[in-house]
Amino acid sequence: MKAKRLLGAGLAVGLGLAAITSTAVVAAQPKGGKAAAAPARPAEPPVTKKTIALTPAGIAWGQSTKQVAAVIDKMLDEAYVPRYKATSPGVKMRALDAELAEEKSAFRRSRIDFGKLPTGIDATPLKGEYTYLNKESMMTLTRDGGKRYFFFIQDKLWKIIDEHALGAGSSRGKDFQSAVVKLATALGVPGRVTPPDPDKGRYVTEVDWKDAGTRFRVIERSETEIAFAYEDLVTLSSLDSLRPNKPVDANAIDPSVASAIRKDEAPPGPPPAADKPGKKK
């Protein structure tokens, strides 16, 4: 099974942009009439009419890194079956054994722990999907040009992110809009749109849905790439307590500098004397 197909099914096109975006306005307005205001963004993502399934078979929220690696081993074993059937015993078979073993090992070696030291992941679009010093880690599966990221907190799987190409020949859609249209059709309801908000550190558009156990986010990466994020709702509900160490605000004043500034300030003068009774002003 190819990594880029891990998320399953093809999707049919059926809804227009006005059905998926909260910023759509009525096209036909009375002459001189005011444009309709954009509807308020819902507090919660809409509930899908179909279950948001995790793939491959065997993956489940709360699994440890070892359990996830075992599921990936089984997936890779199944993916190699056609090649084994077409390979004769001997040198080529041993080379195939080594290739499969290396893929399994590479997945285990891909683990990154978000501890005290910064990682190269901070320079990628994944920044913001994890925090440091909160027992978080990530593993990456790379196959056939596709990538899947597994996120863990306290060694429990709670998020999966897949990267997909967009374009005329992509099964996901030629662009972000068409991809969201397909998903809205497949899931049975338009998603909740979250527009970019640089003041909140969000620089791209996202659309999300949820079912009983999973939130599904579609992230606009670029004109040629999209990302699908799956998140465990139970972990999301307690994420604040699971992340006691909060990110440092890069724009905040260092406490020692703030203290020095306070010390340098001149002490306030004495209060003005009250006028004595009978004194002329």
mmCIF file with all atom_site columns, C-alpha atoms in Angstrom, residues 35-213:
data_model
loop_
_atom_site.group_PDB
_atom_site.id
_atom_site.type_symbol
_atom_site.label_atom_id
_atom_site.label_alt_id
_atom_site.label_comp_id
_atom_site.label_asym_id
_atom_site.label_entity_id
_atom_site.label_seq_id
_atom_site.pdbx_PDB_ins_code
_atom_site.Cartn_x
_atom_site.Cartn_y
_atom_site.Cartn_z
_atom_site.occupancy
_atom_site.B_iso_or_equiv
_atom_site.pdbx_formal_charge
_atom_site.auth_seq_id
_atom_site.auth_comp_id
_atom_site.auth_asym_id
_atom_site.auth_atom_id
_atom_site.pdbx_PDB_model_num
ATOM 1   C CA . ALA A 1 35  ? -23.468 42.901  0.501   1.00 0.00 ? 35  ALA A CA 1
ATOM 2   C CA . ALA A 1 36  ? -24.485 40.175  2.902   1.00 0.00 ? 36  ALA A CA 1
ATOM 3   C CA . ALA A 1 37  ? -22.249 39.907  5.938   1.00 0.00 ? 37  ALA A CA 1
ATOM 4   C CA . ALA A 1 38  ? -20.136 36.767  6.203   1.00 0.00 ? 38  ALA A CA 1
ATOM 5   C CA . PRO A 1 39  ? -21.704 34.305  8.653   1.00 0.00 ? 39  PRO A CA 1
ATOM 6   C CA . ALA A 1 40  ? -19.981 33.896  12.006  1.00 0.00 ? 40  ALA A CA 1
ATOM 7   C CA . ARG A 1 41  ? -17.508 31.024  12.262  1.00 0.00 ? 41  ARG A CA 1
ATOM 8   C CA . PRO A 1 42  ? -19.078 28.129  14.205  1.00 0.00 ? 42  PRO A CA 1
ATOM 9   C CA . ALA A 1 43  ? -17.591 27.383  17.609  1.00 0.00 ? 43  ALA A CA 1
ATOM 10  C CA . GLU A 1 44  ? -17.187 23.697  16.687  1.00 0.00 ? 44  GLU A CA 1
ATOM 11  C CA . PRO A 1 45  ? -16.430 21.905  13.404  1.00 0.00 ? 45  PRO A CA 1
ATOM 12  C CA . PRO A 1 46  ? -19.463 20.196  11.837  1.00 0.00 ? 46  PRO A CA 1
ATOM 13  C CA . VAL A 1 47  ? -20.068 16.511  12.525  1.00 0.00 ? 47  VAL A CA 1
ATOM 14  C CA . THR A 1 48  ? -19.564 14.312  9.484   1.00 0.00 ? 48  THR A CA 1
ATOM 15  C CA . LYS A 1 49  ? -22.198 11.942  8.203   1.00 0.00 ? 49  LYS A CA 1
ATOM 16  C CA . LYS A 1 50  ? -19.507 9.323   7.661   1.00 0.00 ? 50  LYS A CA 1
ATOM 17  C CA . THR A 1 51  ? -16.892 8.007   10.069  1.00 0.00 ? 51  THR A CA 1
ATOM 18  C CA . ILE A 1 52  ? -13.425 9.501   9.707   1.00 0.00 ? 52  ILE A CA 1
ATOM 19  C CA . ALA A 1 53  ? -11.416 6.290   9.391   1.00 0.00 ? 53  ALA A CA 1
ATOM 20  C CA . LEU A 1 54  ? -7.755  5.954   10.309  1.00 0.00 ? 54  LEU A CA 1
ATOM 21  C CA . THR A 1 55  ? -5.515  3.929   8.034   1.00 0.00 ? 55  THR A CA 1
ATOM 22  C CA . PRO A 1 56  ? -3.785  1.569   7.623   1.00 0.00 ? 56  PRO A CA 1
ATOM 23  C CA . ALA A 1 57  ? -5.846  -1.065  9.430   1.00 0.00 ? 57  ALA A CA 1
ATOM 24  C CA . GLY A 1 58  ? -4.654  -1.449  12.995  1.00 0.00 ? 58  GLY A CA 1
ATOM 25  C CA . ILE A 1 59  ? -3.791  2.198   13.671  1.00 0.00 ? 59  ILE A CA 1
ATOM 26  C CA . ALA A 1 60  ? -5.617  3.614   16.700  1.00 0.00 ? 60  ALA A CA 1
ATOM 27  C CA . TRP A 1 61  ? -5.363  6.643   18.969  1.00 0.00 ? 61  TRP A CA 1
ATOM 28  C CA . GLY A 1 62  ? -3.332  6.087   22.095  1.00 0.00 ? 62  GLY A CA 1
ATOM 29  C CA . GLN A 1 63  ? -0.919  3.578   20.582  1.00 0.00 ? 63  GLN A CA 1
ATOM 30  C CA . SER A 1 64  ? 2.745   3.778   21.613  1.00 0.00 ? 64  SER A CA 1
ATOM 31  C CA . THR A 1 65  ? 5.596   4.349   19.164  1.00 0.00 ? 65  THR A CA 1
ATOM 32  C CA . LYS A 1 66  ? 6.367   0.606   19.315  1.00 0.00 ? 66  LYS A CA 1
ATOM 33  C CA . GLN A 1 67  ? 2.761   -0.317  18.554  1.00 0.00 ? 67  GLN A CA 1
ATOM 34  C CA . VAL A 1 68  ? 2.609   2.078   15.604  1.00 0.00 ? 68  VAL A CA 1
ATOM 35  C CA . ALA A 1 69  ? 5.914   0.698   14.280  1.00 0.00 ? 69  ALA A CA 1
ATOM 36  C CA . ALA A 1 70  ? 4.448   -2.821  14.437  1.00 0.00 ? 70  ALA A CA 1
ATOM 37  C CA . VAL A 1 71  ? 1.423   -1.708  12.384  1.00 0.00 ? 71  VAL A CA 1
ATOM 38  C CA . ILE A 1 72  ? 3.730   -0.100  9.806   1.00 0.00 ? 72  ILE A CA 1
ATOM 39  C CA . ASP A 1 73  ? 5.791   -3.319  9.670   1.00 0.00 ? 73  ASP A CA 1
ATOM 40  C CA . LYS A 1 74  ? 2.658   -5.262  8.747   1.00 0.00 ? 74  LYS A CA 1
ATOM 41  C CA . MET A 1 75  ? 1.661   -2.654  6.152   1.00 0.00 ? 75  MET A CA 1
ATOM 42  C CA . LEU A 1 76  ? 5.109   -2.821  4.551   1.00 0.00 ? 76  LEU A CA 1
ATOM 43  C CA . ASP A 1 77  ? 5.057   -6.631  4.554   1.00 0.00 ? 77  ASP A CA 1
ATOM 44  C CA . GLU A 1 78  ? 1.785   -6.529  2.609   1.00 0.00 ? 78  GLU A CA 1
ATOM 45  C CA . ALA A 1 79  ? 3.126   -3.873  0.231   1.00 0.00 ? 79  ALA A CA 1
ATOM 46  C CA . TYR A 1 80  ? 6.121   -6.055  -0.642  1.00 0.00 ? 80  TYR A CA 1
ATOM 47  C CA . VAL A 1 81  ? 4.091   -9.219  -1.378  1.00 0.00 ? 81  VAL A CA 1
ATOM 48  C CA . PRO A 1 82  ? 3.747   -8.554  -5.151  1.00 0.00 ? 82  PRO A CA 1
ATOM 49  C CA . ARG A 1 83  ? 7.491   -7.959  -5.441  1.00 0.00 ? 83  ARG A CA 1
ATOM 50  C CA . TYR A 1 84  ? 8.305   -11.131 -3.526  1.00 0.00 ? 84  TYR A CA 1
ATOM 51  C CA . LYS A 1 85  ? 6.024   -13.130 -5.815  1.00 0.00 ? 85  LYS A CA 1
ATOM 52  C CA . ALA A 1 86  ? 7.898   -11.754 -8.830  1.00 0.00 ? 86  ALA A CA 1
ATOM 53  C CA . THR A 1 87  ? 11.372  -12.440 -7.369  1.00 0.00 ? 87  THR A CA 1
ATOM 54  C CA . SER A 1 88  ? 13.240  -15.733 -7.566  1.00 0.00 ? 88  SER A CA 1
ATOM 55  C CA . PRO A 1 89  ? 15.070  -17.096 -4.498  1.00 0.00 ? 89  PRO A CA 1
ATOM 56  C CA . GLY A 1 90  ? 18.703  -16.160 -4.368  1.00 0.00 ? 90  GLY A CA 1
ATOM 57  C CA . VAL A 1 91  ? 20.637  -12.894 -4.514  1.00 0.00 ? 91  VAL A CA 1
ATOM 58  C CA . LYS A 1 92  ? 17.674  -10.792 -5.629  1.00 0.00 ? 92  LYS A CA 1
ATOM 59  C CA . MET A 1 93  ? 15.464  -12.203 -2.879  1.00 0.00 ? 93  MET A CA 1
ATOM 60  C CA . ARG A 1 94  ? 18.099  -11.396 -0.252  1.00 0.00 ? 94  ARG A CA 1
ATOM 61  C CA . ALA A 1 95  ? 18.376  -7.867  -1.639  1.00 0.00 ? 95  ALA A CA 1
ATOM 62  C CA . LEU A 1 96  ? 14.598  -7.515  -1.343  1.00 0.00 ? 96  LEU A CA 1
ATOM 63  C CA . ASP A 1 97  ? 14.770  -8.752  2.257   1.00 0.00 ? 97  ASP A CA 1
ATOM 64  C CA . ALA A 1 98  ? 17.387  -6.090  3.004   1.00 0.00 ? 98  ALA A CA 1
ATOM 65  C CA . GLU A 1 99  ? 15.315  -3.365  1.338   1.00 0.00 ? 99  GLU A CA 1
ATOM 66  C CA . LEU A 1 100 ? 12.230  -4.238  3.385   1.00 0.00 ? 100 LEU A CA 1
ATOM 67  C CA . ALA A 1 101 ? 14.238  -4.403  6.595   1.00 0.00 ? 101 ALA A CA 1
ATOM 68  C CA . GLU A 1 102 ? 15.752  -0.996  5.844   1.00 0.00 ? 102 GLU A CA 1
ATOM 69  C CA . GLU A 1 103 ? 12.315  0.583   5.314   1.00 0.00 ? 103 GLU A CA 1
ATOM 70  C CA . LYS A 1 104 ? 11.162  -0.746  8.669   1.00 0.00 ? 104 LYS A CA 1
ATOM 71  C CA . SER A 1 105 ? 14.348  0.450   10.353  1.00 0.00 ? 105 SER A CA 1
ATOM 72  C CA . ALA A 1 106 ? 14.161  3.881   8.692   1.00 0.00 ? 106 ALA A CA 1
ATOM 73  C CA . PHE A 1 107 ? 10.722  4.442   10.167  1.00 0.00 ? 107 PHE A CA 1
ATOM 74  C CA . ARG A 1 108 ? 11.971  3.674   13.662  1.00 0.00 ? 108 ARG A CA 1
ATOM 75  C CA . ARG A 1 109 ? 15.039  5.892   13.175  1.00 0.00 ? 109 ARG A CA 1
ATOM 76  C CA . SER A 1 110 ? 12.811  8.758   12.036  1.00 0.00 ? 110 SER A CA 1
ATOM 77  C CA . ARG A 1 111 ? 11.689  9.462   15.586  1.00 0.00 ? 111 ARG A CA 1
ATOM 78  C CA . ILE A 1 112 ? 12.298  13.023  16.741  1.00 0.00 ? 112 ILE A CA 1
ATOM 79  C CA . ASP A 1 113 ? 11.806  13.974  20.382  1.00 0.00 ? 113 ASP A CA 1
ATOM 80  C CA . PHE A 1 114 ? 10.829  17.567  21.083  1.00 0.00 ? 114 PHE A CA 1
ATOM 81  C CA . GLY A 1 115 ? 12.916  18.057  24.204  1.00 0.00 ? 115 GLY A CA 1
ATOM 82  C CA . LYS A 1 116 ? 15.140  20.949  25.230  1.00 0.00 ? 116 LYS A CA 1
ATOM 83  C CA . LEU A 1 117 ? 16.922  21.540  21.912  1.00 0.00 ? 117 LEU A CA 1
ATOM 84  C CA . PRO A 1 118 ? 15.290  23.046  18.799  1.00 0.00 ? 118 PRO A CA 1
ATOM 85  C CA . THR A 1 119 ? 14.866  20.752  15.791  1.00 0.00 ? 119 THR A CA 1
ATOM 86  C CA . GLY A 1 120 ? 14.934  21.282  12.042  1.00 0.00 ? 120 GLY A CA 1
ATOM 87  C CA . ILE A 1 121 ? 11.168  20.718  12.021  1.00 0.00 ? 121 ILE A CA 1
ATOM 88  C CA . ASP A 1 122 ? 10.783  24.307  13.246  1.00 0.00 ? 122 ASP A CA 1
ATOM 89  C CA . ALA A 1 123 ? 11.680  25.465  9.725   1.00 0.00 ? 123 ALA A CA 1
ATOM 90  C CA . THR A 1 124 ? 8.874   23.430  8.096   1.00 0.00 ? 124 THR A CA 1
ATOM 91  C CA . PRO A 1 125 ? 5.080   23.912  7.820   1.00 0.00 ? 125 PRO A CA 1
ATOM 92  C CA . LEU A 1 126 ? 4.757   21.452  10.730  1.00 0.00 ? 126 LEU A CA 1
ATOM 93  C CA . LYS A 1 127 ? 5.856   24.147  13.184  1.00 0.00 ? 127 LYS A CA 1
ATOM 94  C CA . GLY A 1 128 ? 2.993   24.747  15.573  1.00 0.00 ? 128 GLY A CA 1
ATOM 95  C CA . GLU A 1 129 ? 1.815   21.125  15.477  1.00 0.00 ? 129 GLU A CA 1
ATOM 96  C CA . TYR A 1 130 ? 3.953   20.229  18.526  1.00 0.00 ? 130 TYR A CA 1
ATOM 97  C CA . THR A 1 131 ? 5.591   21.829  21.571  1.00 0.00 ? 131 THR A CA 1
ATOM 98  C CA . TYR A 1 132 ? 8.859   21.354  23.419  1.00 0.00 ? 132 TYR A CA 1
ATOM 99  C CA . LEU A 1 133 ? 9.475   19.935  26.910  1.00 0.00 ? 133 LEU A CA 1
ATOM 100 C CA . ASN A 1 134 ? 6.073   18.252  27.027  1.00 0.00 ? 134 ASN A CA 1
ATOM 101 C CA . LYS A 1 135 ? 7.087   14.651  26.223  1.00 0.00 ? 135 LYS A CA 1
ATOM 102 C CA . GLU A 1 136 ? 6.142   14.989  22.566  1.00 0.00 ? 136 GLU A CA 1
ATOM 103 C CA . SER A 1 137 ? 7.687   13.147  19.631  1.00 0.00 ? 137 SER A CA 1
ATOM 104 C CA . MET A 1 138 ? 7.151   12.506  15.924  1.00 0.00 ? 138 MET A CA 1
ATOM 105 C CA . MET A 1 139 ? 7.841   9.672   13.480  1.00 0.00 ? 139 MET A CA 1
ATOM 106 C CA . THR A 1 140 ? 7.840   9.982   9.681   1.00 0.00 ? 140 THR A CA 1
ATOM 107 C CA . LEU A 1 141 ? 6.894   7.440   7.039   1.00 0.00 ? 141 LEU A CA 1
ATOM 108 C CA . THR A 1 142 ? 8.193   8.240   3.546   1.00 0.00 ? 142 THR A CA 1
ATOM 109 C CA . ARG A 1 143 ? 7.040   6.101   0.625   1.00 0.00 ? 143 ARG A CA 1
ATOM 110 C CA . ASP A 1 144 ? 6.612   6.646   -3.120  1.00 0.00 ? 144 ASP A CA 1
ATOM 111 C CA . GLY A 1 145 ? 6.979   10.404  -2.834  1.00 0.00 ? 145 GLY A CA 1
ATOM 112 C CA . GLY A 1 146 ? 4.415   10.737  -0.029  1.00 0.00 ? 146 GLY A CA 1
ATOM 113 C CA . LYS A 1 147 ? 4.963   11.541  3.638   1.00 0.00 ? 147 LYS A CA 1
ATOM 114 C CA . ARG A 1 148 ? 2.963   10.740  6.746   1.00 0.00 ? 148 ARG A CA 1
ATOM 115 C CA . TYR A 1 149 ? 3.794   12.161  10.176  1.00 0.00 ? 149 TYR A CA 1
ATOM 116 C CA . PHE A 1 150 ? 2.771   10.445  13.422  1.00 0.00 ? 150 PHE A CA 1
ATOM 117 C CA . PHE A 1 151 ? 2.657   12.691  16.511  1.00 0.00 ? 151 PHE A CA 1
ATOM 118 C CA . PHE A 1 152 ? 2.849   11.350  20.063  1.00 0.00 ? 152 PHE A CA 1
ATOM 119 C CA . ILE A 1 153 ? 2.392   12.936  23.455  1.00 0.00 ? 153 ILE A CA 1
ATOM 120 C CA . GLN A 1 154 ? 3.501   10.947  26.510  1.00 0.00 ? 154 GLN A CA 1
ATOM 121 C CA . ASP A 1 155 ? 4.226   8.157   23.985  1.00 0.00 ? 155 ASP A CA 1
ATOM 122 C CA . LYS A 1 156 ? 0.595   8.004   22.859  1.00 0.00 ? 156 LYS A CA 1
ATOM 123 C CA . LEU A 1 157 ? -0.450  8.577   19.256  1.00 0.00 ? 157 LEU A CA 1
ATOM 124 C CA . TRP A 1 158 ? -2.749  11.578  19.016  1.00 0.00 ? 158 TRP A CA 1
ATOM 125 C CA . LYS A 1 159 ? -2.222  13.161  15.589  1.00 0.00 ? 159 LYS A CA 1
ATOM 126 C CA . ILE A 1 160 ? -1.428  12.079  12.019  1.00 0.00 ? 160 ILE A CA 1
ATOM 127 C CA . ILE A 1 161 ? -0.603  14.471  9.170   1.00 0.00 ? 161 ILE A CA 1
ATOM 128 C CA . ASP A 1 162 ? -0.392  13.473  5.508   1.00 0.00 ? 162 ASP A CA 1
ATOM 129 C CA . GLU A 1 163 ? 1.016   15.583  2.694   1.00 0.00 ? 163 GLU A CA 1
ATOM 130 C CA . HIS A 1 164 ? -0.558  15.385  -0.776  1.00 0.00 ? 164 HIS A CA 1
ATOM 131 C CA . ALA A 1 165 ? 0.220   16.963  -4.114  1.00 0.00 ? 165 ALA A CA 1
ATOM 132 C CA . LEU A 1 166 ? -2.360  19.106  -5.903  1.00 0.00 ? 166 LEU A CA 1
ATOM 133 C CA . GLY A 1 167 ? -2.641  19.577  -9.639  1.00 0.00 ? 167 GLY A CA 1
ATOM 134 C CA . ALA A 1 168 ? -4.505  18.609  -12.771 1.00 0.00 ? 168 ALA A CA 1
ATOM 135 C CA . GLY A 1 169 ? -3.614  14.933  -12.379 1.00 0.00 ? 169 GLY A CA 1
ATOM 136 C CA . SER A 1 170 ? -4.025  14.678  -8.603  1.00 0.00 ? 170 SER A CA 1
ATOM 137 C CA . SER A 1 171 ? -6.788  12.520  -7.133  1.00 0.00 ? 171 SER A CA 1
ATOM 138 C CA . ARG A 1 172 ? -7.065  15.086  -4.317  1.00 0.00 ? 172 ARG A CA 1
ATOM 139 C CA . GLY A 1 173 ? -7.962  17.915  -6.696  1.00 0.00 ? 173 GLY A CA 1
ATOM 140 C CA . LYS A 1 174 ? -6.347  20.474  -8.932  1.00 0.00 ? 174 LYS A CA 1
ATOM 141 C CA . ASP A 1 175 ? -6.288  23.081  -6.138  1.00 0.00 ? 175 ASP A CA 1
ATOM 142 C CA . PHE A 1 176 ? -7.299  23.661  -2.528  1.00 0.00 ? 176 PHE A CA 1
ATOM 143 C CA . GLN A 1 177 ? -10.856 24.654  -3.399  1.00 0.00 ? 177 GLN A CA 1
ATOM 144 C CA . SER A 1 178 ? -11.569 21.563  -5.472  1.00 0.00 ? 178 SER A CA 1
ATOM 145 C CA . ALA A 1 179 ? -10.006 19.336  -2.792  1.00 0.00 ? 179 ALA A CA 1
ATOM 146 C CA . VAL A 1 180 ? -12.297 20.773  -0.106  1.00 0.00 ? 180 VAL A CA 1
ATOM 147 C CA . VAL A 1 181 ? -15.304 20.400  -2.406  1.00 0.00 ? 181 VAL A CA 1
ATOM 148 C CA . LYS A 1 182 ? -14.531 16.703  -2.851  1.00 0.00 ? 182 LYS A CA 1
ATOM 149 C CA . LEU A 1 183 ? -14.132 16.204  0.883   1.00 0.00 ? 183 LEU A CA 1
ATOM 150 C CA . ALA A 1 184 ? -17.357 18.048  1.691   1.00 0.00 ? 184 ALA A CA 1
ATOM 151 C CA . THR A 1 185 ? -19.177 15.704  -0.671  1.00 0.00 ? 185 THR A CA 1
ATOM 152 C CA . ALA A 1 186 ? -17.541 12.583  0.749   1.00 0.00 ? 186 ALA A CA 1
ATOM 153 C CA . LEU A 1 187 ? -18.131 13.585  4.383   1.00 0.00 ? 187 LEU A CA 1
ATOM 154 C CA . GLY A 1 188 ? -21.698 14.708  3.749   1.00 0.00 ? 188 GLY A CA 1
ATOM 155 C CA . VAL A 1 189 ? -21.453 18.251  5.121   1.00 0.00 ? 189 VAL A CA 1
ATOM 156 C CA . PRO A 1 190 ? -19.547 21.467  4.352   1.00 0.00 ? 190 PRO A CA 1
ATOM 157 C CA . GLY A 1 191 ? -16.575 22.015  6.643   1.00 0.00 ? 191 GLY A CA 1
ATOM 158 C CA . ARG A 1 192 ? -15.843 24.893  8.993   1.00 0.00 ? 192 ARG A CA 1
ATOM 159 C CA . VAL A 1 193 ? -13.505 27.414  7.392   1.00 0.00 ? 193 VAL A CA 1
ATOM 160 C CA . THR A 1 194 ? -10.791 29.110  9.431   1.00 0.00 ? 194 THR A CA 1
ATOM 161 C CA . PRO A 1 195 ? -9.180  31.953  7.453   1.00 0.00 ? 195 PRO A CA 1
ATOM 162 C CA . PRO A 1 196 ? -5.588  33.105  7.970   1.00 0.00 ? 196 PRO A CA 1
ATOM 163 C CA . ASP A 1 197 ? -4.973  35.283  11.034  1.00 0.00 ? 197 ASP A CA 1
ATOM 164 C CA . PRO A 1 198 ? -1.308  36.379  11.327  1.00 0.00 ? 198 PRO A CA 1
ATOM 165 C CA . ASP A 1 199 ? -2.017  37.961  14.733  1.00 0.00 ? 199 ASP A CA 1
ATOM 166 C CA . LYS A 1 200 ? -2.747  34.447  16.028  1.00 0.00 ? 200 LYS A CA 1
ATOM 167 C CA . GLY A 1 201 ? 0.148   32.838  14.209  1.00 0.00 ? 201 GLY A CA 1
ATOM 168 C CA . ARG A 1 202 ? -2.072  31.269  11.526  1.00 0.00 ? 202 ARG A CA 1
ATOM 169 C CA . TYR A 1 203 ? -0.933  32.049  7.988   1.00 0.00 ? 203 TYR A CA 1
ATOM 170 C CA . VAL A 1 204 ? -2.999  29.657  5.866   1.00 0.00 ? 204 VAL A CA 1
ATOM 171 C CA . THR A 1 205 ? -6.632  28.671  5.438   1.00 0.00 ? 205 THR A CA 1
ATOM 172 C CA . GLU A 1 206 ? -7.905  25.524  7.148   1.00 0.00 ? 206 GLU A CA 1
ATOM 173 C CA . VAL A 1 207 ? -11.201 23.639  6.864   1.00 0.00 ? 207 VAL A CA 1
ATOM 174 C CA . ASP A 1 208 ? -12.191 21.090  9.502   1.00 0.00 ? 208 ASP A CA 1
ATOM 175 C CA . TRP A 1 209 ? -14.759 18.447  10.432  1.00 0.00 ? 209 TRP A CA 1
ATOM 176 C CA . LYS A 1 210 ? -15.145 15.937  13.266  1.00 0.00 ? 210 LYS A CA 1
ATOM 177 C CA . ASP A 1 211 ? -16.842 12.667  14.125  1.00 0.00 ? 211 ASP A CA 1
ATOM 178 C CA . ALA A 1 212 ? -17.227 10.932  17.495  1.00 0.00 ? 212 ALA A CA 1
ATOM 179 C CA . GLY A 1 213 ? -13.501 10.459  18.015  1.00 0.00 ? 213 GLY A CA 1
#
